[in-house]
Amino acid sequence: RKEVEQDPGPFNVPEGATVAFNCTYSNSASQSFFWYRQDCRKEPKLLMSVYSSGNEDGRFTAQLNRASQYISLLIRDSKLSDSATYLCVVNPAYSGAGSYQLTFGKGTKLSVIP
Amino acid sequence: IAGITQAPTSQILAAGRRMTLRCTQDMRHNAMYWYRQDLGLGLRLIHYSNTAGTTGKGEVPDGYSVSRANTDDFPLTLASAVPSQTSVYFCASSNLGTDYNEQFFGPGTRLTVL
């Protein structure tokens, strides 16, 4: 099982639609979780950290299910500007070498269509 | 400057040449990272540094070296470039010691090795 797995998509949705992405991770000891957004030919940018109780930021809702080892991202009322690749990112655990290395999924591509 | 800067933005390099990619951050983050991103493979960690004066190897360190003489700068050197090092290189930084270790990325360097 890959460390962090995402459906690569693409997800093509109309403006105003609700879309959900799921991500699974293999290391049950993982400490923290994030969603990053990456626009074409740009750097990844932090969208949300994912808290144990779930969290919401405007139209975006992130959920964590530790028992099933998956993270989700829900986008409501999709905008054209939401078109991007969404990266699921996991901090596996303290590595013992003093490094909190992140593991990145390969990303899910979203296209919001007028 | 604000955040992370990388130089050059892009570079075409002959195989066998030496090249240093520069990265500077002004956020006083203790940790810095170098990633490469290739189509279909996602982001892969090359080297990291938890604090000035220390470095460590990531997932794909071969052919690359780094140094961390001070908090702000984290150059990546390709001693003798090969075509397989054609990629987009991202530098990132984070503040270790926080609960979530969010990483923030520079704009990237597009390197082509011919």
mmCIF file of C-alpha atoms in Angstrom:
data_model
loop_
_atom_site.group_PDB
_atom_site.id
_atom_site.type_symbol
_atom_site.label_atom_id
_atom_site.label_comp_id
_atom_site.label_asym_id
_atom_site.label_seq_id
_atom_site.Cartn_x
_atom_site.Cartn_y
_atom_site.Cartn_z
ATOM 1 C CA ARG A 1 0.000 0.000 0.000
ATOM 2 C CA LYS A 2 1.352 3.396 -0.951
ATOM 3 C CA GLU A 3 2.001 5.793 1.910
ATOM 4 C CA VAL A 4 -0.475 8.395 0.714
ATOM 5 C CA GLU A 5 -2.974 7.586 -2.011
ATOM 6 C CA GLN A 6 -5.307 9.877 -3.856
ATOM 7 C CA ASP A 7 -7.592 9.484 -6.833
ATOM 8 C CA PRO A 8 -5.707 11.378 -9.569
ATOM 9 C CA GLY A 9 -8.906 12.511 -11.275
ATOM 10 C CA PRO A 10 -9.477 14.647 -13.162
ATOM 11 C CA PHE A 11 -12.677 15.731 -11.520
ATOM 12 C CA ASN A 12 -14.635 17.919 -13.946
ATOM 13 C CA VAL A 13 -17.473 19.690 -12.172
ATOM 14 C CA PRO A 14 -19.773 22.607 -13.061
ATOM 15 C CA GLU A 15 -19.621 25.873 -11.203
ATOM 16 C CA GLY A 16 -21.632 25.746 -7.997
ATOM 17 C CA ALA A 17 -21.220 22.008 -7.549
ATOM 18 C CA THR A 18 -20.009 20.289 -4.398
ATOM 19 C CA VAL A 19 -17.008 18.036 -4.832
ATOM 20 C CA ALA A 20 -15.239 15.747 -2.377
ATOM 21 C CA PHE A 21 -11.749 14.286 -2.451
ATOM 22 C CA ASN A 22 -10.565 11.396 -0.346
ATOM 23 C CA CYS A 23 -7.074 10.380 0.594
ATOM 24 C CA THR A 24 -5.827 7.306 2.437
ATOM 25 C CA TYR A 25 -2.599 6.920 4.346
ATOM 26 C CA SER A 26 -0.767 3.810 5.434
ATOM 27 C CA ASN A 27 1.037 4.832 8.629
ATOM 28 C CA SER A 28 -1.373 4.620 11.540
ATOM 29 C CA ALA A 29 1.046 6.597 13.715
ATOM 30 C CA SER A 30 0.810 9.656 11.469
ATOM 31 C CA GLN A 31 0.740 12.853 13.435
ATOM 32 C CA SER A 32 -0.697 15.596 11.302
ATOM 33 C CA PHE A 33 -2.424 16.112 8.009
ATOM 34 C CA PHE A 34 -2.823 18.837 5.431
ATOM 35 C CA TRP A 35 -4.371 19.754 2.141
ATOM 36 C CA TYR A 36 -2.260 21.783 -0.253
ATOM 37 C CA ARG A 37 -3.351 23.367 -3.479
ATOM 38 C CA GLN A 38 -1.088 23.538 -6.526
ATOM 39 C CA ASP A 39 -1.856 25.568 -9.613
ATOM 40 C CA CYS A 40 -0.303 24.624 -12.911
ATOM 41 C CA ARG A 41 3.445 25.364 -12.945
ATOM 42 C CA LYS A 42 3.280 26.946 -9.491
ATOM 43 C CA GLU A 43 4.397 25.960 -6.025
ATOM 44 C CA PRO A 44 2.146 24.044 -3.602
ATOM 45 C CA LYS A 45 0.323 26.324 -1.194
ATOM 46 C CA LEU A 46 -1.163 25.292 2.129
ATOM 47 C CA LEU A 47 -4.935 25.191 1.910
ATOM 48 C CA MET A 48 -5.829 23.707 5.283
ATOM 49 C CA SER A 49 -4.372 21.809 8.157
ATOM 50 C CA VAL A 50 -6.686 18.949 9.139
ATOM 51 C CA TYR A 51 -7.576 18.736 12.795
ATOM 52 C CA SER A 52 -8.813 15.650 14.590
ATOM 53 C CA SER A 53 -12.282 17.058 15.068
ATOM 54 C CA GLY A 54 -12.533 18.244 11.486
ATOM 55 C CA ASN A 55 -12.423 21.858 10.458
ATOM 56 C CA GLU A 56 -14.052 24.275 8.094
ATOM 57 C CA ASP A 57 -12.762 27.344 6.316
ATOM 58 C CA GLY A 58 -15.423 29.059 4.262
ATOM 59 C CA ARG A 59 -16.441 26.723 1.446
ATOM 60 C CA PHE A 60 -13.829 24.133 2.409
ATOM 61 C CA THR A 61 -14.299 21.377 4.974
ATOM 62 C CA ALA A 62 -11.636 18.876 5.982
ATOM 63 C CA GLN A 63 -12.308 15.672 7.888
ATOM 64 C CA LEU A 64 -9.991 13.113 9.437
ATOM 65 C CA ASN A 65 -10.922 9.514 10.155
ATOM 66 C CA ARG A 66 -8.048 7.934 12.073
ATOM 67 C CA ALA A 67 -9.738 4.541 12.433
ATOM 68 C CA SER A 68 -10.041 4.166 8.672
ATOM 69 C CA GLN A 69 -6.901 6.179 7.946
ATOM 70 C CA TYR A 70 -8.428 8.586 5.512
ATOM 71 C CA ILE A 71 -8.735 12.322 5.087
ATOM 72 C CA SER A 72 -11.322 14.133 3.051
ATOM 73 C CA LEU A 73 -11.722 17.574 1.556
ATOM 74 C CA LEU A 74 -15.140 18.932 0.639
ATOM 75 C CA ILE A 75 -15.505 21.992 -1.561
ATOM 76 C CA ARG A 76 -18.939 23.577 -1.695
ATOM 77 C CA ASP A 77 -20.219 26.017 -4.323
ATOM 78 C CA SER A 78 -17.234 25.426 -6.605
ATOM 79 C CA LYS A 79 -15.714 28.440 -8.324
ATOM 80 C CA LEU A 80 -13.717 28.574 -11.537
ATOM 81 C CA SER A 81 -10.788 29.703 -9.403
ATOM 82 C CA ASP A 82 -10.885 26.405 -7.493
ATOM 83 C CA SER A 83 -9.464 24.647 -10.556
ATOM 84 C CA ALA A 84 -6.136 23.239 -9.412
ATOM 85 C CA THR A 85 -4.476 20.075 -8.183
ATOM 86 C CA TYR A 86 -5.138 19.239 -4.535
ATOM 87 C CA LEU A 87 -2.382 17.449 -2.641
ATOM 88 C CA CYS A 88 -3.026 15.323 0.413
ATOM 89 C CA VAL A 89 -0.067 15.572 2.782
ATOM 90 C CA VAL A 90 0.748 13.532 5.880
ATOM 91 C CA ASN A 91 3.335 13.942 8.592
ATOM 92 C CA PRO A 92 4.102 10.267 9.229
ATOM 93 C CA ALA A 93 5.650 10.576 12.679
ATOM 94 C CA TYR A 94 8.717 11.828 14.385
ATOM 95 C CA SER A 95 11.402 10.013 12.424
ATOM 96 C CA GLY A 96 13.999 9.751 15.153
ATOM 97 C CA ALA A 97 16.455 11.679 13.015
ATOM 98 C CA GLY A 98 14.948 14.920 14.208
ATOM 99 C CA SER A 99 13.065 15.463 11.011
ATOM 100 C CA TYR A 100 9.344 15.928 10.630
ATOM 101 C CA GLN A 101 9.252 14.908 7.011
ATOM 102 C CA LEU A 102 6.016 15.218 5.101
ATOM 103 C CA THR A 103 4.718 12.630 2.667
ATOM 104 C CA PHE A 104 2.854 14.001 -0.319
ATOM 105 C CA GLY A 105 0.163 12.331 -2.345
ATOM 106 C CA LYS A 106 0.400 12.717 -6.085
ATOM 107 C CA GLY A 107 -2.608 14.995 -6.167
ATOM 108 C CA THR A 108 -6.152 15.119 -7.472
ATOM 109 C CA LYS A 109 -6.831 17.424 -10.379
ATOM 110 C CA LEU A 110 -10.000 19.503 -10.262
ATOM 111 C CA SER A 111 -11.424 21.409 -13.202
ATOM 112 C CA VAL A 112 -14.425 23.631 -12.542
ATOM 113 C CA ILE A 113 -16.342 24.239 -15.746
ATOM 114 C CA PRO A 114 -18.467 27.337 -16.484
ATOM 115 C CA ILE B 1 11.598 39.925 0.628
ATOM 116 C CA ALA B 2 8.770 37.998 2.162
ATOM 117 C CA GLY B 3 8.615 34.234 2.340
ATOM 118 C CA ILE B 4 10.909 32.059 0.262
ATOM 119 C CA THR B 5 12.779 33.016 -2.867
ATOM 120 C CA GLN B 6 14.532 30.710 -5.296
ATOM 121 C CA ALA B 7 16.995 31.424 -8.076
ATOM 122 C CA PRO B 8 17.229 30.964 -10.929
ATOM 123 C CA THR B 9 13.608 30.702 -12.088
ATOM 124 C CA SER B 10 14.665 28.372 -14.856
ATOM 125 C CA GLN B 11 17.876 27.040 -16.301
ATOM 126 C CA ILE B 12 19.042 24.926 -19.208
ATOM 127 C CA LEU B 13 22.217 23.099 -18.376
ATOM 128 C CA ALA B 14 24.597 20.869 -20.282
ATOM 129 C CA ALA B 15 25.163 17.419 -18.836
ATOM 130 C CA GLY B 16 28.273 17.237 -16.706
ATOM 131 C CA ARG B 17 28.105 20.853 -15.570
ATOM 132 C CA ARG B 18 27.932 21.914 -11.964
ATOM 133 C CA MET B 19 24.909 23.906 -10.853
ATOM 134 C CA THR B 20 23.775 25.472 -7.578
ATOM 135 C CA LEU B 21 20.139 26.289 -6.971
ATOM 136 C CA ARG B 22 19.656 29.015 -4.415
ATOM 137 C CA CYS B 23 16.994 29.260 -1.737
ATOM 138 C CA THR B 24 16.517 32.013 0.842
ATOM 139 C CA GLN B 25 13.793 32.448 3.440
ATOM 140 C CA ASP B 26 13.093 35.394 5.711
ATOM 141 C CA MET B 27 10.620 33.762 8.081
ATOM 142 C CA ARG B 28 13.310 32.614 10.529
ATOM 143 C CA HIS B 29 12.130 29.030 10.122
ATOM 144 C CA ASN B 30 14.523 26.505 11.579
ATOM 145 C CA ALA B 31 13.886 23.769 9.022
ATOM 146 C CA MET B 32 14.364 23.837 5.253
ATOM 147 C CA TYR B 33 13.813 21.273 2.525
ATOM 148 C CA TRP B 34 14.504 20.582 -1.120
ATOM 149 C CA TYR B 35 12.020 18.646 -3.252
ATOM 150 C CA ARG B 36 11.856 17.685 -6.867
ATOM 151 C CA GLN B 37 8.577 17.267 -8.691
ATOM 152 C CA ASP B 38 8.233 15.089 -11.743
ATOM 153 C CA LEU B 39 5.116 14.271 -13.719
ATOM 154 C CA GLY B 40 3.397 11.223 -12.300
ATOM 155 C CA LEU B 41 5.722 10.975 -9.317
ATOM 156 C CA GLY B 42 4.653 13.855 -7.137
ATOM 157 C CA LEU B 43 6.940 15.689 -4.743
ATOM 158 C CA ARG B 44 9.979 13.797 -3.514
ATOM 159 C CA LEU B 45 12.293 14.985 -0.774
ATOM 160 C CA ILE B 46 15.943 15.338 -1.767
ATOM 161 C CA HIS B 47 17.589 16.765 1.359
ATOM 162 C CA TYR B 48 16.500 18.564 4.466
ATOM 163 C CA SER B 49 17.952 20.598 7.290
ATOM 164 C CA ASN B 50 16.382 20.842 10.734
ATOM 165 C CA THR B 51 18.590 23.712 11.844
ATOM 166 C CA ALA B 52 21.609 25.688 10.704
ATOM 167 C CA GLY B 53 24.682 23.486 10.573
ATOM 168 C CA THR B 54 22.816 20.188 10.104
ATOM 169 C CA THR B 55 21.531 18.391 7.017
ATOM 170 C CA GLY B 56 19.973 15.037 6.236
ATOM 171 C CA LYS B 57 19.132 12.855 3.255
ATOM 172 C CA GLY B 58 15.645 12.498 1.932
ATOM 173 C CA GLU B 59 14.126 9.991 -0.449
ATOM 174 C CA VAL B 60 16.246 10.820 -3.540
ATOM 175 C CA PRO B 61 19.564 12.359 -2.426
ATOM 176 C CA ASP B 62 21.951 10.825 -4.969
ATOM 177 C CA GLY B 63 23.668 13.373 -7.193
ATOM 178 C CA TYR B 64 22.767 16.292 -4.922
ATOM 179 C CA SER B 65 24.415 18.014 -1.980
ATOM 180 C CA VAL B 66 23.296 20.770 0.365
ATOM 181 C CA SER B 67 24.738 23.024 3.017
ATOM 182 C CA ARG B 68 23.155 25.126 5.754
ATOM 183 C CA ALA B 69 25.642 27.711 6.907
ATOM 184 C CA ASN B 70 22.948 29.980 8.354
ATOM 185 C CA THR B 71 19.222 30.020 9.068
ATOM 186 C CA ASP B 72 18.154 31.786 5.905
ATOM 187 C CA ASP B 73 19.986 30.036 3.062
ATOM 188 C CA PHE B 74 19.852 26.445 1.851
ATOM 189 C CA PRO B 75 21.594 25.968 -1.521
ATOM 190 C CA LEU B 76 21.270 22.739 -3.500
ATOM 191 C CA THR B 77 24.218 21.699 -5.658
ATOM 192 C CA LEU B 78 24.314 19.295 -8.563
ATOM 193 C CA ALA B 79 27.989 18.385 -8.851
ATOM 194 C CA SER B 80 27.741 16.900 -12.345
ATOM 195 C CA ALA B 81 24.278 17.235 -13.842
ATOM 196 C CA VAL B 82 22.642 14.349 -15.702
ATOM 197 C CA PRO B 83 19.497 14.402 -17.873
ATOM 198 C CA SER B 84 17.505 12.492 -15.227
ATOM 199 C CA GLN B 85 17.861 15.535 -12.996
ATOM 200 C CA THR B 86 15.605 17.483 -15.339
ATOM 201 C CA SER B 87 12.776 18.475 -13.030
ATOM 202 C CA VAL B 88 11.103 21.266 -11.135
ATOM 203 C CA TYR B 89 12.849 21.935 -7.832
ATOM 204 C CA PHE B 90 11.031 23.410 -4.875
ATOM 205 C CA CYS B 91 12.562 24.707 -1.691
ATOM 206 C CA ALA B 92 10.418 24.796 1.435
ATOM 207 C CA SER B 93 10.720 25.811 5.050
ATOM 208 C CA SER B 94 8.892 25.155 8.289
ATOM 209 C CA ASN B 95 9.052 25.932 11.966
ATOM 210 C CA LEU B 96 9.829 22.663 13.717
ATOM 211 C CA GLY B 97 8.475 22.460 17.212
ATOM 212 C CA THR B 98 4.954 23.478 16.287
ATOM 213 C CA ASP B 99 2.271 20.818 16.358
ATOM 214 C CA TYR B 100 1.641 20.723 12.656
ATOM 215 C CA ASN B 101 4.908 21.534 10.886
ATOM 216 C CA GLU B 102 3.242 23.238 7.940
ATOM 217 C CA GLN B 103 5.738 23.716 5.151
ATOM 218 C CA PHE B 104 5.833 26.785 2.935
ATOM 219 C CA PHE B 105 7.228 26.592 -0.565
ATOM 220 C CA GLY B 106 9.257 28.802 -2.828
ATOM 221 C CA PRO B 107 8.204 29.431 -6.443
ATOM 222 C CA GLY B 108 10.436 26.712 -7.847
ATOM 223 C CA THR B 109 13.294 26.359 -10.320
ATOM 224 C CA ARG B 110 12.709 24.614 -13.629
ATOM 225 C CA LEU B 111 15.889 22.806 -14.590
ATOM 226 C CA THR B 112 16.528 21.131 -17.914
ATOM 227 C CA VAL B 113 19.669 19.051 -18.330
ATOM 228 C CA LEU B 114 20.601 18.271 -21.915
#
